[in-house]
Short mmCIF file of C-alpha atoms in Angstrom, two decimals:
data_model
loop_
_atom_site.label_atom_id
_atom_site.label_comp_id
_atom_site.label_asym_id
_atom_site.label_seq_id
_atom_site.Cartn_x
_atom_site.Cartn_y
_atom_site.Cartn_z
CA MET A 13 -10.72 -8.58 9.32
CA ALA A 14 -7.70 -7.56 11.40
CA ALA A 15 -5.48 -10.42 12.50
CA VAL A 16 -5.37 -11.36 16.18
CA LEU A 17 -1.88 -10.60 17.48
CA ASN A 18 0.06 -12.88 19.77
CA ARG A 19 1.90 -11.39 22.75
CA LEU A 20 5.20 -10.86 20.95
CA GLU A 21 3.43 -9.21 18.02
CA GLU A 22 1.64 -6.89 20.47
CA LEU A 23 4.97 -5.81 21.93
CA LEU A 24 6.43 -5.33 18.46
CA LYS A 25 3.42 -3.27 17.37
CA LYS A 26 4.00 -0.98 20.33
CA LYS A 27 7.75 -0.61 19.87
CA GLY A 28 8.30 -0.94 16.14
CA ILE A 29 6.14 1.86 14.75
CA GLY A 30 8.94 4.10 13.56
CA PRO A 31 11.34 6.86 14.54
CA GLU A 32 8.59 9.41 15.20
CA GLY A 33 5.71 7.34 16.56
CA SER A 34 7.24 4.54 18.56
CA LYS A 35 6.36 3.96 22.19
CA SER A 36 8.84 2.73 24.76
CA LEU A 37 8.58 -0.66 26.38
CA LYS A 38 8.32 -0.73 30.15
CA ALA A 39 10.63 -2.74 32.40
CA ASP A 40 8.10 -5.56 32.86
CA GLU A 41 7.52 -5.71 29.10
CA LEU A 42 11.25 -5.89 28.46
CA ALA A 43 11.46 -8.78 30.90
CA GLU A 44 8.77 -10.49 28.84
CA VAL A 45 10.71 -9.84 25.65
CA GLN A 46 13.81 -11.43 27.13
CA VAL A 47 11.88 -14.63 27.80
CA LEU A 48 10.05 -14.62 24.47
CA PHE A 49 13.26 -14.21 22.47
CA THR A 50 14.15 -17.82 23.29
CA ASP A 51 10.62 -19.19 22.93
CA ASN A 52 10.60 -21.14 19.68
CA SER A 53 6.81 -21.20 19.60
CA TYR A 54 7.04 -17.61 18.33
CA SER A 55 8.03 -16.75 14.78
CA LEU A 56 11.73 -16.07 14.30
CA THR A 57 10.70 -13.28 11.93
CA THR A 58 8.78 -11.52 14.70
CA ARG A 59 11.67 -11.96 17.12
CA ALA A 60 14.19 -10.63 14.59
CA THR A 61 11.97 -7.65 13.77
CA LEU A 62 11.55 -6.72 17.43
CA LEU A 63 15.30 -7.07 17.97
CA THR A 64 15.79 -4.70 15.04
CA ALA A 65 13.50 -2.11 16.64
CA LEU A 66 15.27 -2.36 20.00
CA LEU A 67 18.69 -1.99 18.39
CA MET A 68 17.80 0.92 16.12
CA LEU A 69 15.26 3.16 17.84
CA PRO A 70 16.39 5.68 20.48
CA PRO A 71 15.95 3.92 23.84
CA SER A 72 14.07 5.20 26.84
CA GLU A 73 15.85 5.14 30.19
CA ALA A 74 14.34 1.73 30.99
CA GLU A 75 15.31 0.37 27.57
CA ALA A 76 18.85 1.73 27.83
CA THR A 77 19.26 -0.01 31.19
CA TRP A 78 17.86 -3.24 29.77
CA LEU A 79 20.15 -3.10 26.71
CA LYS A 80 23.16 -2.45 28.95
CA HIS A 81 22.56 -5.79 30.64
CA PHE A 82 21.21 -7.65 27.62
CA LEU A 83 23.86 -6.98 24.99
CA PRO A 84 26.90 -8.38 26.86
CA THR A 85 25.02 -11.67 27.31
CA TYR A 86 23.24 -11.74 23.94
CA ALA A 87 24.62 -15.20 23.14
CA ASP A 88 22.62 -16.63 26.03
CA GLN A 89 19.54 -14.52 25.34
CA LEU A 90 19.02 -14.92 21.59
CA PRO A 91 18.66 -17.78 19.11
CA ALA A 92 22.01 -18.44 17.42
CA ALA A 93 20.58 -17.38 14.06
CA LEU A 94 20.18 -13.80 15.36
CA HIS A 95 23.66 -13.37 16.85
CA PHE A 96 25.12 -11.67 13.76
CA MET A 97 22.56 -8.89 14.12
CA VAL A 98 24.24 -7.83 17.37
CA THR A 99 27.92 -8.37 16.55
CA HIS A 100 27.85 -7.71 12.79
CA THR A 101 31.26 -9.42 12.59
CA GLU A 102 29.50 -12.78 12.26
CA ALA A 103 27.63 -11.70 9.12
CA GLN A 104 28.66 -14.02 6.30
CA THR A 105 26.16 -13.94 3.44
CA PRO A 106 25.52 -10.88 1.26
CA MET A 107 22.03 -10.48 2.75
CA GLU A 108 23.39 -10.60 6.30
CA LYS A 109 25.93 -7.91 5.40
CA TYR A 110 23.29 -5.68 3.80
CA LEU A 111 21.13 -6.11 6.91
CA CYS A 112 23.99 -5.25 9.27
CA LYS A 113 24.88 -2.14 7.30
CA THR A 114 21.27 -1.02 7.52
CA LEU A 115 21.13 -1.84 11.25
CA SER A 116 24.13 0.48 11.65
CA GLY A 117 22.06 3.31 10.18
CA MET A 118 24.02 3.53 6.94
CA ASP A 119 22.39 3.87 3.53
CA LEU A 120 23.04 1.22 0.91
CA SER A 121 24.25 2.27 -2.51
CA TYR A 122 21.87 1.81 -5.44
CA ASP A 123 23.66 -1.41 -6.46
CA GLU A 124 23.66 -2.78 -2.91
CA ALA A 125 19.96 -2.01 -2.48
CA PHE A 126 19.17 -3.57 -5.87
CA ASN A 127 21.06 -6.73 -4.91
CA ALA A 128 19.45 -6.88 -1.46
CA MET A 129 15.96 -6.56 -2.91
CA THR A 130 16.72 -9.17 -5.56
CA LEU A 131 17.87 -11.60 -2.87
CA LEU A 132 14.81 -10.83 -0.77
CA LEU A 133 12.43 -11.56 -3.64
CA LYS A 134 14.16 -14.35 -5.50
CA ASP A 135 16.73 -16.23 -3.40
CA PRO A 136 15.12 -19.15 -1.52
CA SER A 137 18.23 -19.53 0.64
CA VAL A 138 17.53 -16.20 2.39
CA PRO A 139 15.51 -17.04 5.52
CA ASP A 140 12.28 -15.20 6.19
CA PHE A 141 13.54 -13.66 9.44
CA GLN A 142 16.31 -11.85 7.54
CA LYS A 143 13.76 -10.52 5.06
CA GLY A 144 11.55 -9.20 7.86
CA ALA A 145 14.47 -7.69 9.77
CA PHE A 146 15.80 -6.00 6.62
CA LEU A 147 12.40 -4.51 5.77
CA GLU A 148 12.03 -3.22 9.35
CA ALA A 149 15.58 -1.86 9.47
CA GLN A 150 15.04 0.05 6.23
CA ARG A 151 11.77 1.41 7.59
CA LEU A 152 13.34 2.60 10.84
CA LYS A 153 16.45 4.03 9.18
CA ARG A 154 14.17 5.61 6.57
CA GLU A 155 15.00 4.57 3.04
CA SER A 156 17.15 6.89 0.96
CA PHE A 157 16.04 8.03 -2.47
CA ASP A 158 18.57 5.74 -4.19
CA GLU A 159 17.50 2.78 -2.07
CA ASN A 160 13.87 3.36 -2.93
CA LYS A 161 14.72 3.73 -6.60
CA ALA A 162 16.52 0.38 -6.50
CA PHE A 163 13.67 -1.31 -4.62
CA PHE A 164 11.17 0.07 -7.14
CA ASP A 165 13.29 -1.12 -10.06
CA VAL A 166 13.53 -4.68 -8.73
CA LEU A 167 9.77 -4.85 -8.15
CA TRP A 168 9.15 -3.40 -11.62
CA HIS A 169 11.30 -6.07 -13.28
CA ALA A 170 9.65 -8.79 -11.18
CA THR A 171 6.20 -7.83 -12.46
CA THR A 172 4.54 -9.56 -15.40
CA ARG A 173 3.06 -6.65 -17.32
CA VAL A 174 0.45 -6.75 -20.08
CA GLN A 175 0.75 -3.99 -22.67
CA THR A 176 -2.51 -2.71 -24.09
CA ASN A 177 -3.04 -0.30 -26.95
CA VAL A 178 -5.63 1.86 -25.21
CA PRO A 179 -4.31 5.44 -25.38
CA VAL A 180 -5.39 6.27 -21.81
CA LEU A 181 -5.64 3.93 -18.82
CA ILE A 182 -6.55 5.31 -15.42
CA ASP A 183 -4.96 3.17 -12.72
CA ILE A 184 -6.33 3.21 -9.15
CA CYS A 185 -3.31 2.46 -6.95
CA ASP A 186 -4.54 2.20 -3.36
CA ASN A 187 -2.92 0.30 -0.50
CA TYR A 188 -3.40 -3.44 -0.82
CA ASP A 189 -4.03 -3.91 2.90
CA GLY A 190 -7.37 -2.16 2.49
CA PHE A 191 -9.59 0.03 4.65
CA THR A 192 -10.64 -0.41 8.26
CA ARG A 193 -12.39 2.90 9.04
CA HIS A 194 -13.89 4.00 5.71
CA HIS A 195 -15.52 2.34 2.74
CA ASN A 196 -13.31 1.07 -0.07
CA LEU A 197 -15.25 2.23 -3.12
CA ALA A 198 -12.48 1.75 -5.70
CA PRO A 199 -14.40 -0.82 -7.83
CA PHE A 200 -17.34 1.59 -8.09
CA PHE A 201 -15.03 4.50 -8.93
CA ALA A 202 -13.55 2.38 -11.72
CA ALA A 203 -16.96 1.60 -13.23
CA ALA A 204 -17.95 5.28 -13.10
CA ILE A 205 -14.70 6.38 -14.74
CA ALA A 206 -15.27 3.75 -17.43
CA ALA A 207 -18.82 5.00 -17.97
CA CYS A 208 -17.33 8.43 -18.66
CA GLY A 209 -15.34 6.88 -21.49
CA TYR A 210 -11.96 6.27 -19.83
CA PRO A 211 -10.73 2.70 -19.24
CA CYS A 212 -9.87 2.12 -15.58
CA LEU A 213 -7.83 -0.56 -13.79
CA VAL A 214 -8.13 -1.76 -10.18
CA HIS A 215 -5.66 -4.22 -8.64
CA GLY A 216 -4.71 -5.67 -5.29
CA THR A 217 -4.76 -8.89 -3.33
CA ASP A 218 -7.15 -10.85 -1.13
CA GLU A 219 -5.74 -9.60 2.17
CA VAL A 220 -2.36 -8.59 3.53
CA ALA A 221 -0.75 -7.15 6.68
CA PRO A 222 -0.67 -4.94 8.54
CA LYS A 223 -4.31 -3.81 8.38
CA PHE A 224 -5.98 -6.83 6.81
CA GLY A 225 -8.66 -4.33 5.84
CA VAL A 226 -11.43 -4.32 3.26
CA SER A 227 -9.69 -4.76 -0.09
CA SER A 228 -11.03 -4.19 -3.59
CA ASN A 229 -10.91 -7.95 -4.02
CA SER A 230 -13.16 -8.51 -1.01
CA VAL A 231 -15.65 -5.82 -2.12
CA LEU A 232 -15.89 -7.38 -5.58
CA LYS A 233 -16.34 -10.81 -4.02
CA ALA A 234 -19.18 -9.43 -1.90
CA CYS A 235 -20.74 -8.19 -5.15
CA GLY A 236 -20.66 -11.73 -6.54
CA TYR A 237 -17.43 -11.50 -8.53
CA GLN A 238 -15.05 -14.45 -8.37
CA TYR A 239 -11.62 -13.42 -9.60
CA LYS A 240 -9.81 -16.29 -11.28
CA ASN A 241 -7.10 -14.93 -13.57
CA PRO A 242 -6.19 -11.79 -15.51
CA ILE A 243 -6.43 -13.18 -19.04
CA ASN A 244 -9.58 -11.24 -19.96
CA ALA A 245 -8.61 -7.95 -18.28
CA THR A 246 -7.49 -6.30 -21.50
CA ASP A 247 -10.66 -7.45 -23.28
CA LYS A 248 -12.74 -5.76 -20.58
CA LEU A 249 -10.72 -2.56 -20.81
CA HIS A 250 -11.22 -2.44 -24.58
CA ASP A 251 -14.94 -3.17 -24.37
CA PRO A 252 -16.80 0.20 -24.37
CA GLU A 253 -19.69 -1.41 -22.47
CA ILE A 254 -17.35 -2.44 -19.61
CA GLY A 255 -14.15 -0.37 -19.64
CA TRP A 256 -12.82 -1.50 -16.26
CA ALA A 257 -11.04 -4.56 -14.90
CA TYR A 258 -9.49 -6.04 -11.76
CA VAL A 259 -6.24 -8.03 -11.60
CA GLY A 260 -4.63 -9.76 -8.61
CA GLN A 261 -1.06 -9.46 -7.37
CA ALA A 262 -0.58 -13.23 -7.24
CA ASP A 263 -0.73 -13.20 -11.03
CA PHE A 264 1.41 -10.18 -11.86
CA THR A 265 4.02 -10.11 -9.04
CA PRO A 266 3.92 -13.61 -7.51
CA ALA A 267 7.29 -13.23 -5.76
CA LEU A 268 5.90 -10.30 -3.79
CA TYR A 269 2.64 -12.10 -3.08
CA ARG A 270 4.66 -14.93 -1.50
CA LEU A 271 5.95 -12.51 1.15
CA LYS A 272 2.53 -12.31 2.81
CA THR A 273 3.59 -14.45 5.78
CA VAL A 274 6.74 -12.40 6.34
CA ARG A 275 4.69 -9.21 6.26
CA LYS A 276 2.23 -10.60 8.79
CA GLU A 277 4.94 -11.72 11.18
CA MET A 278 6.92 -8.46 10.99
CA VAL A 279 3.64 -6.67 11.94
CA LYS A 280 4.53 -3.20 10.63
CA ARG A 281 4.16 -1.75 7.13
CA PRO A 282 7.31 -2.06 4.95
CA PHE A 283 8.27 0.01 1.90
CA LEU A 284 6.79 -2.79 -0.22
CA ALA A 285 3.36 -1.35 0.55
CA THR A 286 4.35 1.98 -0.99
CA PHE A 287 5.57 0.58 -4.30
CA GLU A 288 3.65 -2.65 -4.94
CA LYS A 289 0.56 -0.68 -5.98
CA MET A 290 2.49 1.28 -8.66
CA MET A 291 3.56 -1.64 -10.85
CA GLN A 292 1.04 -0.99 -13.68
CA PRO A 293 0.21 -4.69 -14.30
CA VAL A 294 -1.75 -3.59 -17.36
CA GLN A 295 -0.14 -0.64 -19.09
CA ALA A 296 -1.30 1.84 -21.70
CA ILE A 297 0.81 2.85 -24.68
CA ASN A 298 2.51 5.77 -22.93
CA GLY A 299 2.15 4.60 -19.34
CA ASN A 300 -0.83 4.83 -17.04
CA HIS A 301 -2.52 7.76 -15.33
CA LEU A 302 -2.05 6.78 -11.68
CA LEU A 303 -4.32 7.67 -8.77
CA THR A 304 -2.60 7.02 -5.47
CA GLY A 305 -2.42 8.43 -1.96
CA PHE A 306 -0.36 9.22 1.10
CA THR A 307 -0.78 10.00 4.78
CA HIS A 308 2.52 11.44 6.01
CA ALA A 309 4.35 14.32 4.33
CA HIS A 310 7.52 12.24 3.96
CA TYR A 311 5.69 9.77 1.75
CA ARG A 312 4.14 12.54 -0.33
CA THR A 313 7.64 13.68 -1.25
CA GLU A 314 9.00 10.18 -1.77
CA VAL A 315 6.12 8.93 -3.91
CA ALA A 316 5.99 12.04 -6.08
CA GLU A 317 9.75 12.22 -6.59
CA GLN A 318 10.05 8.50 -7.35
CA LEU A 319 7.23 8.57 -9.89
CA LYS A 320 8.83 11.56 -11.61
CA ALA A 321 12.28 9.95 -11.62
CA GLN A 322 11.09 6.58 -12.87
CA GLN A 323 9.65 8.05 -16.10
CA LYS A 324 7.18 5.16 -16.37
CA ILE A 325 3.86 7.02 -16.09
CA ALA A 326 1.81 9.34 -18.24
CA ALA A 327 0.86 11.31 -15.11
CA ALA A 328 -0.18 10.77 -11.49
CA LEU A 329 -2.43 12.37 -8.90
CA VAL A 330 -1.12 11.75 -5.38
CA ILE A 331 -3.87 12.55 -2.87
CA LYS A 332 -3.75 12.98 0.88
CA GLY A 333 -6.73 10.69 1.08
CA MET A 334 -8.61 8.61 3.59
CA GLU A 335 -6.43 5.94 5.18
CA GLY A 336 -3.61 6.87 2.81
CA SER A 337 -5.70 6.15 -0.28
CA SER A 338 -6.42 8.19 -3.39
CA CYS A 339 -9.96 8.87 -2.10
CA PRO A 340 -10.32 12.47 -0.83
CA PRO A 341 -12.52 13.10 2.22
CA LEU A 342 -16.04 14.39 1.56
CA ASN A 343 -16.08 16.80 4.49
CA ARG A 344 -12.86 18.83 4.18
CA GLU A 345 -10.22 20.03 1.76
CA THR A 346 -7.03 18.07 1.18
CA ILE A 347 -3.81 18.05 -0.85
CA GLN A 348 -3.56 16.94 -4.47
CA VAL A 349 -0.09 16.50 -5.96
CA THR A 350 0.01 16.36 -9.76
CA VAL A 351 3.03 14.50 -11.13
CA THR A 352 4.21 14.30 -14.72
CA ASN A 353 7.57 13.17 -16.08
CA ASN A 354 8.70 16.80 -15.88
CA THR A 355 6.86 18.51 -13.02
CA ILE A 356 5.42 18.15 -9.52
CA LEU A 357 2.63 20.56 -8.54
CA ASP A 358 0.84 20.79 -5.17
CA GLN A 359 -2.62 22.27 -4.77
CA GLN A 360 -5.59 22.18 -2.41
CA ILE A 361 -8.80 20.49 -3.51
CA SER A 362 -12.16 20.64 -1.79
CA PRO A 363 -15.50 18.85 -2.14
CA SER A 364 -17.01 22.28 -2.82
CA ASP A 365 -15.02 22.36 -6.07
CA PHE A 366 -17.37 19.70 -7.43
CA LEU A 367 -20.36 19.31 -5.09
CA PRO A 368 -22.94 22.02 -4.32
CA GLU A 369 -23.43 20.90 -0.72
CA THR A 370 -21.24 19.60 2.08
CA HIS A 371 -21.67 16.02 3.24
CA ASN A 372 -20.87 14.37 6.54
CA GLN A 373 -18.34 11.57 6.57
CA LEU A 374 -17.52 10.07 9.93
CA PRO A 375 -15.13 7.16 10.37
CA ALA A 376 -16.80 3.92 11.39
CA LYS A 377 -15.48 1.83 14.28
CA THR A 378 -15.48 -1.12 11.93
CA THR A 379 -16.36 -1.74 8.33
CA ASP A 380 -16.71 -4.84 6.20
CA ALA A 381 -16.86 -5.80 2.55
CA GLU A 382 -20.57 -6.65 2.60
CA THR A 383 -21.58 -3.25 4.00
CA THR A 384 -19.32 -1.46 1.53
CA ALA A 385 -20.67 -3.50 -1.38
CA ALA A 386 -24.27 -2.75 -0.39
CA LEU A 387 -23.54 0.97 -0.08
CA GLY A 388 -21.79 1.10 -3.45
CA LEU A 389 -24.47 -0.88 -5.27
CA ALA A 390 -27.17 1.34 -3.80
CA ALA A 391 -25.33 4.40 -5.15
CA LEU A 392 -25.09 2.77 -8.58
CA ASN A 393 -28.85 2.30 -8.41
CA GLY A 394 -29.28 6.05 -7.87
CA GLU A 395 -29.58 6.23 -4.08
CA GLU A 396 -28.14 9.53 -2.83
CA ASN A 397 -26.00 8.07 -0.06
CA GLU A 398 -22.41 8.75 0.98
CA ALA A 399 -21.05 6.56 -1.83
CA PHE A 400 -23.14 8.42 -4.43
CA TYR A 401 -21.49 11.74 -3.63
CA GLN A 402 -18.09 10.17 -3.09
CA ILE A 403 -18.22 8.68 -6.60
CA ILE A 404 -19.12 12.07 -8.11
CA TYR A 405 -16.30 13.78 -6.21
CA TYR A 406 -13.65 11.15 -6.91
CA VAL A 407 -14.36 10.79 -10.62
CA SER A 408 -14.59 14.57 -11.09
CA MET A 409 -11.33 15.09 -9.20
CA ALA A 410 -9.56 12.46 -11.30
CA LEU A 411 -10.78 13.50 -14.73
CA THR A 412 -10.25 17.22 -14.18
CA GLY A 413 -6.93 16.62 -12.43
CA PHE A 414 -5.64 14.82 -15.50
CA GLY A 415 -7.08 17.52 -17.75
CA PHE A 416 -9.58 15.23 -19.48
CA GLU A 417 -12.78 17.02 -18.41
CA LYS A 418 -13.94 20.48 -17.35
CA LYS A 419 -14.79 21.21 -13.75
CA ASN A 420 -18.10 22.87 -14.58
CA VAL A 421 -19.28 19.89 -16.66
CA ILE A 422 -18.05 16.60 -15.24
CA PRO A 423 -19.89 16.48 -11.85
CA ARG A 424 -23.25 16.75 -13.58
CA LYS A 425 -22.19 14.18 -16.17
CA VAL A 426 -21.23 11.63 -13.49
CA GLU A 427 -24.46 12.26 -11.60
CA GLU A 428 -26.52 11.66 -14.74
CA LEU A 429 -24.62 8.44 -15.49
CA LEU A 430 -25.35 7.22 -11.95
CA ARG A 431 -29.05 8.11 -12.09
CA SER A 432 -29.53 6.57 -15.54
CA GLY A 433 -28.08 3.21 -14.53
CA ASN A 434 -25.21 3.56 -16.98
CA VAL A 435 -22.53 3.12 -14.31
CA LEU A 436 -24.40 0.13 -12.90
CA ALA A 437 -24.47 -1.46 -16.36
CA HIS A 438 -20.70 -1.04 -16.75
CA PHE A 439 -20.14 -2.44 -13.27
CA ASN A 440 -22.36 -5.49 -13.72
CA LYS A 441 -20.89 -6.39 -17.10
CA GLY A 442 -17.42 -6.18 -15.59
CA LEU A 443 -18.39 -8.78 -12.98
CA LEU A 444 -19.07 -11.42 -15.64
#
């Protein structure tokens, strides 16, 4: 369920979207901001993040006028802890200096970005408001390739990774903040992929900002699964009667999990959301086959290029999917980017490539884990609902995209596995 925003968070949500989608604050809203900046009942992280947006984004006429009067008197208008963000000369610690350089619109070098991310994750002396402001400043500046490579590397080294000797592991890497307009069917996709003979991993967290949507964890919980720890994940992946497993971020990247409060109070989505899902917490011999998604073209390029440069995967399919996930829409064609360690290839995919008929798929005003679980379980029991066809499409897309199955064979195979109860059996055994 989406978090209820306080007034300062509402203003930040309006202003801090990004360089291409941000809305200007009106004069009366700016007057509110000026008062709220000194109100200690509001999170310092939220105040620092909003200050970052006001300093970095192109101002409207009203904002330019407000800044003209605000900046000369910043010492009276801001908490002392935030003063260095305006002057930059008062920055003393390495993290403060990295933040100020980013606020100035300058890219960090690889080493600087690596050090900044290490401090953000591991140094308890770095206050949360500096973490939030840095993440927002990077977002608004737009991270460079070298910065993103450094951020990815730090997260990779901070992850506890279990190596497994399965030759192929399909890894569903969807956003951890979940779905709010469509059904999150990832656990059911995983069971169907496993029923086809390919081990499949799902991972995530209970809930996280900014969407606080329906996560894989919450869907599994609604199905009666109580996740406790990852110790038996590899056993499940090796078991031909199960073949799928779920693991939680708190176990494999706990330092990142501990940033949940910062991420809530900064309101907007940081680069962490792009990379946290690609950490391969359980990894096959030659790297995993990743299924991930994107919404904006910039992220398509960044994700594909980073995965290719990192040389840590067997292959990846990057889909322009629903809500930025790897799940393609049932009612229209979309983009599939195939990434290997050597190549990046774009192509169009369509439901008609795998399904004989078109199917409606309209966004819901709201969705919840219980409704999603009921829909998915009904499909696994053979009911021809939206989830039934989505499972056939998704699994067929994945297995043909990776070159494991033939397009004229796999849709029928998945359908038969659904109707026979085979997928349901894999799913239920994985819940134990």
